[in-house]
Amino acid sequence: MFLFSMLFGGNLESLLPLLTLTLKLSVISLASIAVFSSMDPEKLSDGLSALGVPDTFSFSLSYGYRILPTLIEEFHQIFLSFRLRGKSPDRPGFLYIRVIIYYVRLTVLCFYPLMLNTAKRSRTTVEALETRGFTYGLNNRQVKKLRLSYLKLRMLDMYFILFSVFYIAWLFWFGMKFPSILY
């Protein structure tokens, strides 16, 4: 990003803001990766549901989290099958423009089979959920209470909350005490 800024008239003063932005984006990315790689989709859905998020939204998020790797793999398989059956350009062209157009065209062609397969998979999922009484479970308080009964607030959770509150308070204090360091 710094080199990109230098190309468009930036100078060394743009380094600190870009470094701050990069650090913020890195922290958010690492936190997201840590949460989504270590948490089971079922626990994520139950946790959101216990916090008061509508059950349909929490289930949708959990389902999307669970189905995304399957969709990516399926897209990859469809893309490879189109590449196997298709003919790539004989010459790449100026700046590989023919190759880029070829891959963009294949990518667009992959979406119809992918959407068709996704619709089939969604229909099967909906039928399986309804067979198990999903809609009844969403609207019944006793079922929700039973489903979320394993979620308990333990002492370790309280320590984490306490540490987080003190850490955020310290960050605000540090930012007010030394504002010139941050900017």
Coordinates of C-alpha atoms in Angstrom, one line a residue:
M1 CA 0.0 0.0 0.0
F2 CA 2.9 2.3 0.8
L3 CA 4.4 1.7 -2.7
F4 CA 1.0 2.3 -4.3
S5 CA 0.7 5.6 -2.4
M6 CA 4.2 6.6 -3.5
L7 CA 3.2 6.0 -7.1
F8 CA 0.4 8.6 -6.8
G9 CA 2.3 11.4 -5.2
G10 CA 2.5 10.1 -1.6
N11 CA 5.5 10.8 0.6
L12 CA 7.0 9.5 3.8
E13 CA 4.3 11.2 5.9
S14 CA 1.8 8.7 4.5
L15 CA 3.7 5.8 6.0
L16 CA 2.3 6.2 9.6
P17 CA -1.4 6.4 8.6
L18 CA -1.0 3.5 6.2
L19 CA 0.8 1.5 8.9
T20 CA -2.1 2.3 11.4
L21 CA -4.7 1.2 8.8
T22 CA -2.8 -2.0 8.0
L23 CA -2.4 -2.8 11.7
K24 CA -6.1 -2.3 12.3
L25 CA -7.1 -4.5 9.4
S26 CA -4.6 -7.2 10.5
V27 CA -6.0 -7.3 14.0
I28 CA -9.6 -7.6 12.7
S29 CA -8.6 -10.3 10.2
L30 CA -6.7 -12.3 12.8
A31 CA -9.5 -12.1 15.2
S32 CA -12.0 -13.2 12.6
I33 CA -9.8 -16.1 11.6
A34 CA -9.3 -17.2 15.2
V35 CA -13.1 -17.1 15.8
F36 CA -14.2 -18.9 12.7
S37 CA -11.4 -21.5 12.6
S38 CA -11.8 -22.5 16.3
M39 CA -15.6 -22.3 16.7
D40 CA -18.1 -25.0 15.6
P41 CA -20.9 -23.5 13.5
E42 CA -23.4 -25.1 15.9
K43 CA -21.9 -23.3 18.9
L44 CA -21.8 -20.1 17.0
S45 CA -25.5 -20.4 16.1
D46 CA -26.5 -21.3 19.6
G47 CA -24.4 -18.5 21.1
L48 CA -26.0 -15.9 18.8
S49 CA -29.4 -17.3 19.6
A50 CA -28.8 -17.1 23.3
L51 CA -27.7 -13.5 22.9
G52 CA -31.2 -12.7 21.4
V53 CA -30.3 -12.7 17.7
P54 CA -33.3 -14.1 15.7
D55 CA -33.0 -17.9 15.3
T56 CA -33.5 -17.7 11.5
F57 CA -30.5 -15.4 11.2
S58 CA -28.3 -17.4 13.5
F59 CA -29.2 -20.6 11.6
S60 CA -28.6 -18.9 8.2
L61 CA -25.1 -17.7 9.4
S62 CA -24.3 -21.1 10.7
Y63 CA -25.5 -22.8 7.5
G64 CA -23.6 -20.4 5.3
Y65 CA -20.4 -21.0 7.4
R66 CA -20.9 -24.7 7.1
I67 CA -21.8 -24.8 3.4
L68 CA -19.2 -22.3 2.1
P69 CA -16.3 -24.7 1.8
T70 CA -18.6 -27.1 -0.1
L71 CA -19.6 -24.4 -2.5
I72 CA -16.0 -23.3 -3.1
E73 CA -15.0 -26.9 -3.8
E74 CA -18.0 -27.4 -6.1
F75 CA -17.2 -24.2 -8.0
H76 CA -13.6 -25.4 -8.4
Q77 CA -14.8 -28.7 -9.8
I78 CA -17.1 -27.1 -12.3
F79 CA -14.4 -24.6 -13.3
L80 CA -12.0 -27.4 -13.9
S81 CA -14.5 -29.4 -16.0
F82 CA -15.1 -26.3 -18.2
R83 CA -11.4 -25.9 -18.6
L84 CA -11.0 -29.6 -19.5
R85 CA -13.8 -29.4 -22.2
G86 CA -12.9 -25.9 -23.5
K87 CA -10.1 -24.7 -25.7
S88 CA -7.7 -22.1 -24.2
P89 CA -6.4 -19.3 -26.4
D90 CA -3.5 -20.2 -28.7
R91 CA -1.7 -17.0 -28.0
P92 CA -2.0 -15.0 -24.8
G93 CA -2.3 -11.6 -26.5
F94 CA -1.0 -8.3 -25.2
L95 CA -0.8 -8.3 -21.4
Y96 CA -2.4 -11.8 -21.4
I97 CA -5.8 -10.2 -22.3
R98 CA -7.0 -13.2 -24.2
V99 CA -6.2 -15.5 -21.2
I100 CA -7.9 -13.1 -18.8
I101 CA -11.0 -13.0 -21.0
Y102 CA -11.0 -16.8 -21.3
Y103 CA -10.9 -17.2 -17.5
V104 CA -13.5 -14.6 -16.9
R105 CA -15.8 -16.2 -19.4
L106 CA -15.3 -19.6 -17.7
T107 CA -16.0 -18.1 -14.3
V108 CA -19.3 -16.6 -15.6
L109 CA -20.3 -19.9 -17.2
C110 CA -19.7 -21.8 -13.9
F111 CA -22.4 -19.9 -12.0
Y112 CA -25.4 -21.4 -13.6
P113 CA -24.5 -25.1 -12.8
L114 CA -23.3 -23.9 -9.3
M115 CA -26.7 -22.2 -8.6
L116 CA -28.6 -25.2 -9.9
N117 CA -26.6 -27.5 -7.6
T118 CA -27.1 -25.1 -4.7
A119 CA -30.8 -25.0 -5.3
K120 CA -30.9 -28.8 -5.2
R121 CA -28.8 -28.9 -2.0
S122 CA -31.0 -26.3 -0.4
R123 CA -34.2 -28.1 -1.2
T124 CA -32.7 -31.3 0.4
T125 CA -31.7 -29.4 3.4
V126 CA -35.1 -27.7 3.9
E127 CA -36.8 -31.1 3.6
A128 CA -34.5 -32.7 6.1
L129 CA -35.0 -29.8 8.6
E130 CA -38.7 -29.9 8.3
T131 CA -38.7 -33.6 8.8
R132 CA -36.9 -33.0 12.1
G133 CA -39.3 -30.3 13.2
F134 CA -37.1 -27.2 12.6
T135 CA -40.0 -24.7 12.3
Y136 CA -41.6 -26.1 15.4
G137 CA -38.3 -25.8 17.3
L138 CA -37.9 -22.2 16.3
N139 CA -41.3 -21.2 17.6
N140 CA -41.3 -23.2 20.9
R141 CA -39.6 -21.7 24.0
Q142 CA -39.2 -25.0 25.7
V143 CA -37.3 -26.4 22.7
K144 CA -35.0 -23.4 22.6
K145 CA -34.4 -23.6 26.3
L146 CA -33.5 -27.3 26.0
R147 CA -31.3 -26.6 22.9
L148 CA -29.3 -23.8 24.7
S149 CA -29.1 -25.6 28.1
Y150 CA -25.5 -26.5 27.7
L151 CA -24.5 -22.8 27.5
K152 CA -23.3 -21.7 30.9
L153 CA -21.4 -18.6 32.2
R154 CA -18.3 -20.0 33.9
M155 CA -15.6 -18.3 36.0
L156 CA -13.2 -18.3 33.1
D157 CA -15.7 -16.4 31.0
M158 CA -16.0 -13.8 33.8
Y159 CA -12.2 -13.4 33.9
F160 CA -12.2 -12.9 30.1
I161 CA -14.9 -10.2 30.3
L162 CA -13.2 -8.5 33.2
F163 CA -9.8 -8.5 31.4
S164 CA -11.4 -7.2 28.2
V165 CA -13.1 -4.3 30.0
F166 CA -9.9 -3.3 31.8
Y167 CA -7.9 -3.6 28.6
I168 CA -10.3 -1.4 26.6
A169 CA -10.4 1.1 29.5
W170 CA -6.6 1.1 29.5
L171 CA -6.5 1.7 25.7
F172 CA -8.8 4.7 26.0
W173 CA -6.7 6.1 28.9
F174 CA -3.5 5.6 26.9
G175 CA -5.1 7.2 23.8
M176 CA -6.1 10.3 25.8
K177 CA -2.8 10.5 27.8
F178 CA -0.5 10.1 24.7
P179 CA -2.5 11.3 21.7
S180 CA 0.6 12.3 19.7
I181 CA 1.9 8.7 19.6
L182 CA -1.3 7.5 17.9
Y183 CA -1.4 10.1 15.2

